[in-house]
Amino acid sequence: MKRSEHAATVVARLASDLTQAEDSQDEAVSQLGRLAQSLTRSRREAGLSATVGQAAFDALAEAVTAQVTAQRAMVALHEALADVKRNSTYRSVRLGGLEKSDNPVPRPTALALVS
């Protein structure tokens, strides 16, 4: 295997693993949001006052904060890997799907009703 092919294989594997980790974190934040909705709905449906279960909501808030902190760390990891790429022989290997032009972030232009 040529050196350039090997480099492309290494970078592709790393890019795939990084993307999967980021996707998992996005899903975790989404799941925590669903849990917050479920806790609120369940307390209301059970006829409990807003003071009941506050410790659970506090713990959930800590979990959300921890997850957002982990996402921030993943952004830092992404930037650190980009620095490695820029400052090594891997700088010529294109990271398909990770370049901004390859995978634009959808930008909603209007408010959406969420139920």
Tab-separated table of N, CA and C in Angstrom:
chain	number	residue	atom	x	y	z
A	1	MET	N	0.845	-1.170	0.000
A	1	MET	CA	0.000	0.000	0.000
A	1	MET	C	0.896	1.240	0.000
A	2	LYS	N	0.584	2.162	-0.887
A	2	LYS	CA	1.354	3.394	-0.966
A	2	LYS	C	1.132	4.230	0.279
A	3	ARG	N	2.121	5.063	0.556
A	3	ARG	CA	2.041	5.931	1.734
A	3	ARG	C	0.793	6.822	1.684
A	4	SER	N	0.463	7.356	0.518
A	4	SER	CA	-0.711	8.224	0.403
A	4	SER	C	-2.004	7.446	0.628
A	5	GLU	N	-2.048	6.194	0.173
A	5	GLU	CA	-3.231	5.361	0.396
A	5	GLU	C	-3.376	5.029	1.878
A	6	HIS	N	-2.245	4.735	2.505
A	6	HIS	CA	-2.253	4.442	3.938
A	6	HIS	C	-2.739	5.665	4.716
A	7	ALA	N	-2.228	6.843	4.356
A	7	ALA	CA	-2.640	8.074	5.026
A	7	ALA	C	-4.132	8.293	4.856
A	8	ALA	N	-4.639	8.080	3.666
A	8	ALA	CA	-6.070	8.256	3.413
A	8	ALA	C	-6.896	7.279	4.244
A	9	THR	N	-6.421	6.051	4.387
A	9	THR	CA	-7.125	5.045	5.185
A	9	THR	C	-7.152	5.450	6.658
A	10	VAL	N	-6.012	5.896	7.170
A	10	VAL	CA	-5.923	6.315	8.572
A	10	VAL	C	-6.856	7.492	8.830
A	11	VAL	N	-6.800	8.485	7.958
A	11	VAL	CA	-7.619	9.680	8.135
A	11	VAL	C	-9.106	9.341	8.017
A	12	ALA	N	-9.460	8.498	7.069
A	12	ALA	CA	-10.869	8.122	6.892
A	12	ALA	C	-11.404	7.401	8.127
A	13	ARG	N	-10.610	6.493	8.699
A	13	ARG	CA	-11.045	5.772	9.899
A	13	ARG	C	-11.227	6.742	11.063
A	14	LEU	N	-10.272	7.633	11.238
A	14	LEU	CA	-10.357	8.609	12.321
A	14	LEU	C	-11.548	9.546	12.124
A	15	ALA	N	-11.756	9.999	10.908
A	15	ALA	CA	-12.887	10.887	10.617
A	15	ALA	C	-14.208	10.176	10.900
A	16	SER	N	-14.312	8.922	10.526
A	16	SER	CA	-15.531	8.148	10.768
A	16	SER	C	-15.785	7.995	12.264
A	17	ASP	N	-14.758	7.648	13.010
A	17	ASP	CA	-14.903	7.472	14.455
A	17	ASP	C	-15.270	8.793	15.141
A	18	LEU	N	-14.659	9.880	14.696
A	18	LEU	CA	-14.956	11.196	15.254
A	18	LEU	C	-16.411	11.576	14.977
A	19	THR	N	-16.844	11.360	13.766
A	19	THR	CA	-18.225	11.679	13.397
A	19	THR	C	-19.211	10.846	14.210
A	20	GLN	N	-18.924	9.566	14.388
A	20	GLN	CA	-19.812	8.706	15.180
A	20	GLN	C	-19.876	9.178	16.629
A	21	ALA	N	-18.741	9.583	17.182
A	21	ALA	CA	-18.724	10.079	18.564
A	21	ALA	C	-19.538	11.364	18.685
A	22	GLU	N	-19.380	12.258	17.720
A	22	GLU	CA	-20.145	13.506	17.735
A	22	GLU	C	-21.639	13.232	17.580
A	23	ASP	N	-21.990	12.323	16.695
A	23	ASP	CA	-23.396	11.962	16.513
A	23	ASP	C	-23.980	11.371	17.798
A	24	SER	N	-23.188	10.570	18.488
A	24	SER	CA	-23.644	9.972	19.750
A	24	SER	C	-23.900	11.051	20.800
A	25	GLN	N	-23.048	12.050	20.829
A	25	GLN	CA	-23.264	13.134	21.788
A	25	GLN	C	-24.514	13.939	21.445
A	26	ASP	N	-24.721	14.195	20.168
A	26	ASP	CA	-25.941	14.890	19.759
A	26	ASP	C	-27.170	14.092	20.182
A	27	GLU	N	-27.131	12.793	19.986
A	27	GLU	CA	-28.248	11.932	20.368
A	27	GLU	C	-28.446	11.943	21.883
A	28	ALA	N	-27.366	11.964	22.643
A	28	ALA	CA	-27.481	12.008	24.111
A	28	ALA	C	-28.175	13.289	24.559
A	29	VAL	N	-27.823	14.414	23.970
A	29	VAL	CA	-28.484	15.678	24.320
A	29	VAL	C	-29.967	15.599	23.967
A	30	SER	N	-30.261	15.037	22.822
A	30	SER	CA	-31.651	14.881	22.403
A	30	SER	C	-32.427	13.993	23.380
A	31	GLN	N	-31.823	12.899	23.793
A	31	GLN	CA	-32.471	11.987	24.742
A	31	GLN	C	-32.708	12.667	26.087
A	32	LEU	N	-31.758	13.482	26.526
A	32	LEU	CA	-31.933	14.203	27.786
A	32	LEU	C	-33.087	15.198	27.679
A	33	GLY	N	-33.228	15.808	26.519
A	33	GLY	CA	-34.365	16.707	26.303
A	33	GLY	C	-35.689	15.965	26.383
A	34	ARG	N	-35.723	14.780	25.770
A	34	ARG	CA	-36.942	13.962	25.843
A	34	ARG	C	-37.232	13.547	27.287
A	35	LEU	N	-36.183	13.248	28.028
A	35	LEU	CA	-36.362	12.872	29.432
A	35	LEU	C	-36.925	14.049	30.233
A	36	ALA	N	-36.446	15.246	29.964
A	36	ALA	CA	-36.983	16.431	30.654
A	36	ALA	C	-38.474	16.585	30.375
A	37	GLN	N	-38.869	16.388	29.117
A	37	GLN	CA	-40.291	16.459	28.770
A	37	GLN	C	-41.083	15.379	29.497
A	38	SER	N	-40.522	14.191	29.541
A	38	SER	CA	-41.200	13.069	30.178
A	38	SER	C	-41.355	13.295	31.684
A	39	LEU	N	-40.311	13.815	32.324
A	39	LEU	CA	-40.404	14.094	33.757
A	39	LEU	C	-41.496	15.115	34.045
A	40	THR	N	-41.520	16.167	33.249
A	40	THR	CA	-42.520	17.214	33.439
A	40	THR	C	-43.927	16.677	33.211
A	41	ARG	N	-44.116	15.975	32.096
A	41	ARG	CA	-45.421	15.419	31.763
A	41	ARG	C	-45.866	14.406	32.823
A	42	SER	N	-44.955	13.554	33.241
A	42	SER	CA	-45.304	12.519	34.225
A	42	SER	C	-45.711	13.129	35.554
A	43	ARG	N	-44.984	14.155	35.981
A	43	ARG	CA	-45.332	14.802	37.253
A	43	ARG	C	-46.722	15.447	37.153
A	44	ARG	N	-46.964	16.104	36.032
A	44	ARG	CA	-48.273	16.758	35.830
A	44	ARG	C	-49.387	15.713	35.773
A	45	GLU	N	-49.184	14.631	35.003
A	45	GLU	CA	-50.212	13.593	34.870
A	45	GLU	C	-50.475	12.864	36.183
A	46	ALA	N	-49.460	12.804	37.033
A	46	ALA	CA	-49.624	12.157	38.337
A	46	ALA	C	-50.292	13.084	39.348
A	47	GLY	N	-50.484	14.341	38.936
A	47	GLY	CA	-51.147	15.301	39.822
A	47	GLY	C	-50.247	15.783	40.948
A	48	LEU	N	-48.939	15.700	40.751
A	48	LEU	CA	-48.002	16.120	41.786
A	48	LEU	C	-47.689	17.610	41.642
A	49	SER	N	-47.381	18.239	42.750
A	49	SER	CA	-47.056	19.666	42.705
A	49	SER	C	-45.658	19.854	42.102
A	50	ALA	N	-45.376	21.078	41.726
A	50	ALA	CA	-44.088	21.408	41.118
A	50	ALA	C	-42.924	21.212	42.085
A	51	THR	N	-43.220	21.136	43.384
A	51	THR	CA	-42.141	20.955	44.361
A	51	THR	C	-41.708	19.498	44.494
A	52	VAL	N	-42.529	18.583	44.007
A	52	VAL	CA	-42.216	17.157	44.118
A	52	VAL	C	-41.223	16.772	43.010
A	53	GLY	N	-40.186	16.091	43.380
A	53	GLY	CA	-39.225	15.595	42.401
A	53	GLY	C	-38.196	16.611	41.941
A	54	GLN	N	-38.059	17.711	42.659
A	54	GLN	CA	-37.103	18.731	42.238
A	54	GLN	C	-35.681	18.179	42.195
A	55	ALA	N	-35.359	17.261	43.079
A	55	ALA	CA	-34.020	16.666	43.083
A	55	ALA	C	-33.741	15.945	41.766
A	56	ALA	N	-34.774	15.330	41.201
A	56	ALA	CA	-34.610	14.647	39.909
A	56	ALA	C	-34.329	15.667	38.811
A	57	PHE	N	-35.046	16.789	38.827
A	57	PHE	CA	-34.808	17.828	37.831
A	57	PHE	C	-33.412	18.442	37.996
A	58	ASP	N	-32.981	18.615	39.241
A	58	ASP	CA	-31.635	19.139	39.484
A	58	ASP	C	-30.567	18.185	38.941
A	59	ALA	N	-30.770	16.891	39.159
A	59	ALA	CA	-29.819	15.891	38.654
A	59	ALA	C	-29.815	15.878	37.126
A	60	LEU	N	-30.993	16.016	36.533
A	60	LEU	CA	-31.079	16.072	35.076
A	60	LEU	C	-30.346	17.304	34.546
A	61	ALA	N	-30.506	18.426	35.215
A	61	ALA	CA	-29.806	19.647	34.805
A	61	ALA	C	-28.291	19.438	34.859
A	62	GLU	N	-27.815	18.729	35.868
A	62	GLU	CA	-26.383	18.415	35.951
A	62	GLU	C	-25.952	17.517	34.793
A	63	ALA	N	-26.802	16.553	34.439
A	63	ALA	CA	-26.480	15.657	33.324
A	63	ALA	C	-26.422	16.427	32.004
A	64	VAL	N	-27.355	17.348	31.806
A	64	VAL	CA	-27.342	18.162	30.587
A	64	VAL	C	-26.087	19.018	30.547
A	65	THR	N	-25.754	19.646	31.667
A	65	THR	CA	-24.542	20.470	31.732
A	65	THR	C	-23.303	19.638	31.421
A	66	ALA	N	-23.229	18.446	31.969
A	66	ALA	CA	-22.082	17.568	31.709
A	66	ALA	C	-22.000	17.188	30.237
A	67	GLN	N	-23.143	16.925	29.630
A	67	GLN	CA	-23.151	16.545	28.220
A	67	GLN	C	-22.732	17.710	27.335
A	68	VAL	N	-23.205	18.901	27.645
A	68	VAL	CA	-22.817	20.081	26.870
A	68	VAL	C	-21.320	20.353	27.045
A	69	THR	N	-20.802	20.135	28.243
A	69	THR	CA	-19.366	20.271	28.479
A	69	THR	C	-18.595	19.247	27.650
A	70	ALA	N	-19.122	18.029	27.560
A	70	ALA	CA	-18.478	16.998	26.738
A	70	ALA	C	-18.496	17.394	25.263
A	71	GLN	N	-19.594	18.003	24.816
A	71	GLN	CA	-19.644	18.464	23.422
A	71	GLN	C	-18.594	19.545	23.179
A	72	ARG	N	-18.425	20.445	24.136
A	72	ARG	CA	-17.405	21.487	24.012
A	72	ARG	C	-16.014	20.856	23.888
A	73	ALA	N	-15.787	19.798	24.659
A	73	ALA	CA	-14.503	19.091	24.583
A	73	ALA	C	-14.319	18.427	23.219
A	74	MET	N	-15.401	17.922	22.642
A	74	MET	CA	-15.314	17.319	21.306
A	74	MET	C	-14.971	18.364	20.256
A	75	VAL	N	-15.492	19.581	20.414
A	75	VAL	CA	-15.130	20.666	19.502
A	75	VAL	C	-13.639	20.944	19.622
A	76	ALA	N	-13.136	20.981	20.850
A	76	ALA	CA	-11.706	21.190	21.065
A	76	ALA	C	-10.884	20.051	20.454
A	77	LEU	N	-11.370	18.827	20.580
A	77	LEU	CA	-10.705	17.674	19.981
A	77	LEU	C	-10.672	17.813	18.467
A	78	HIS	N	-11.783	18.214	17.902
A	78	HIS	CA	-11.881	18.410	16.458
A	78	HIS	C	-10.834	19.432	16.004
A	79	GLU	N	-10.750	20.534	16.731
A	79	GLU	CA	-9.784	21.583	16.386
A	79	GLU	C	-8.345	21.090	16.553
A	80	ALA	N	-8.097	20.315	17.598
A	80	ALA	CA	-6.751	19.773	17.819
A	80	ALA	C	-6.357	18.822	16.697
A	81	LEU	N	-7.299	17.995	16.255
A	81	LEU	CA	-7.016	17.083	15.146
A	81	LEU	C	-6.786	17.859	13.844
A	82	ALA	N	-7.525	18.951	13.664
A	82	ALA	CA	-7.306	19.788	12.478
A	82	ALA	C	-5.900	20.386	12.505
A	83	ASP	N	-5.426	20.759	13.694
A	83	ASP	CA	-4.053	21.268	13.826
A	83	ASP	C	-3.031	20.187	13.478
A	84	VAL	N	-3.269	18.976	13.952
A	84	VAL	CA	-2.366	17.864	13.631
A	84	VAL	C	-2.325	17.666	12.124
A	85	LYS	N	-3.488	17.677	11.513
A	85	LYS	CA	-3.559	17.489	10.067
A	85	LYS	C	-2.783	18.587	9.348
A	86	ARG	N	-3.016	19.837	9.757
A	86	ARG	CA	-2.342	20.976	9.106
A	86	ARG	C	-0.830	20.921	9.258
A	87	ASN	N	-0.353	20.391	10.378
A	87	ASN	CA	1.079	20.424	10.695
A	87	ASN	C	1.785	19.096	10.501
A	88	SER	N	1.208	18.233	9.677
A	88	SER	CA	1.825	16.924	9.449
A	88	SER	C	1.735	16.570	7.965
A	89	THR	N	2.226	15.398	7.662
A	89	THR	CA	2.171	14.923	6.278
A	89	THR	C	0.742	14.607	5.846
A	90	TYR	N	-0.196	14.633	6.779
A	90	TYR	CA	-1.595	14.338	6.459
A	90	TYR	C	-2.339	15.569	5.921
A	91	ARG	N	-1.670	16.713	5.840
A	91	ARG	CA	-2.346	17.947	5.418
A	91	ARG	C	-2.929	17.860	4.014
A	92	SER	N	-2.376	16.994	3.172
A	92	SER	CA	-2.888	16.887	1.803
A	92	SER	C	-4.054	15.912	1.672
A	93	VAL	N	-4.381	15.207	2.744
A	93	VAL	CA	-5.478	14.232	2.698
A	93	VAL	C	-6.790	14.954	2.994
A	94	ARG	N	-7.705	14.880	2.066
A	94	ARG	CA	-9.007	15.540	2.210
A	94	ARG	C	-9.900	14.716	3.130
A	95	LEU	N	-10.562	15.388	4.056
A	95	LEU	CA	-11.476	14.727	4.976
A	95	LEU	C	-12.896	14.860	4.430
A	96	GLY	N	-13.270	13.973	3.556
A	96	GLY	CA	-14.594	14.019	2.951
A	96	GLY	C	-15.689	14.035	3.989
A	97	GLY	N	-16.613	14.973	3.834
A	97	GLY	CA	-17.725	15.099	4.763
A	97	GLY	C	-17.425	15.956	5.964
A	98	LEU	N	-16.165	16.231	6.219
A	98	LEU	CA	-15.823	17.055	7.370
A	98	LEU	C	-15.426	18.472	6.964
A	99	GLU	N	-15.264	18.685	5.680
A	99	GLU	CA	-14.972	20.025	5.196
A	99	GLU	C	-16.275	20.808	5.193
A	100	LYS	N	-16.225	22.072	5.553
A	100	LYS	CA	-17.456	22.854	5.649
A	100	LYS	C	-18.253	22.840	4.354
A	101	SER	N	-17.574	22.901	3.229
A	101	SER	CA	-18.295	22.951	1.962
A	101	SER	C	-18.967	21.616	1.636
A	102	ASP	N	-18.486	20.504	2.201
A	102	ASP	CA	-19.053	19.184	1.929
A	102	ASP	C	-20.289	18.876	2.767
A	103	ASN	N	-20.393	19.483	3.932
A	103	ASN	CA	-21.442	19.113	4.864
A	103	ASN	C	-21.972	20.369	5.559
A	104	PRO	N	-22.683	21.227	4.840
A	104	PRO	CA	-23.144	22.468	5.468
A	104	PRO	C	-24.151	22.192	6.583
A	105	VAL	N	-24.073	22.993	7.615
A	105	VAL	CA	-25.008	22.874	8.721
A	105	VAL	C	-26.312	23.540	8.312
A	106	PRO	N	-27.438	22.815	8.412
A	106	PRO	CA	-28.711	23.439	8.044
A	106	PRO	C	-29.013	24.599	8.986
A	107	ARG	N	-29.411	25.695	8.423
A	107	ARG	CA	-29.739	26.880	9.207
A	107	ARG	C	-31.223	27.192	9.044
A	108	PRO	N	-32.021	26.882	10.061
A	108	PRO	CA	-33.442	27.194	9.936
A	108	PRO	C	-33.633	28.702	9.818
A	109	THR	N	-34.583	29.095	9.001
A	109	THR	CA	-34.796	30.525	8.784
A	109	THR	C	-36.068	31.009	9.445
A	110	ALA	N	-36.821	30.129	10.048
A	110	ALA	CA	-38.063	30.535	10.695
A	110	ALA	C	-38.258	29.740	11.979
A	111	LEU	N	-39.131	30.231	12.805
A	111	LEU	CA	-39.465	29.519	14.033
A	111	LEU	C	-40.338	28.317	13.693
A	112	ALA	N	-40.173	27.264	14.450
A	112	ALA	CA	-40.982	26.066	14.224
A	112	ALA	C	-41.776	25.778	15.480
A	113	LEU	N	-42.971	25.288	15.319
A	113	LEU	CA	-43.811	24.907	16.433
A	113	LEU	C	-43.398	23.520	16.906
A	114	VAL	N	-43.081	23.412	18.179
A	114	VAL	CA	-42.689	22.129	18.759
A	114	VAL	C	-43.756	21.736	19.765
A	115	SER	N	-44.252	20.526	19.628
A	115	SER	CA	-45.285	20.098	20.586
A	115	SER	C	-44.814	18.933	21.392
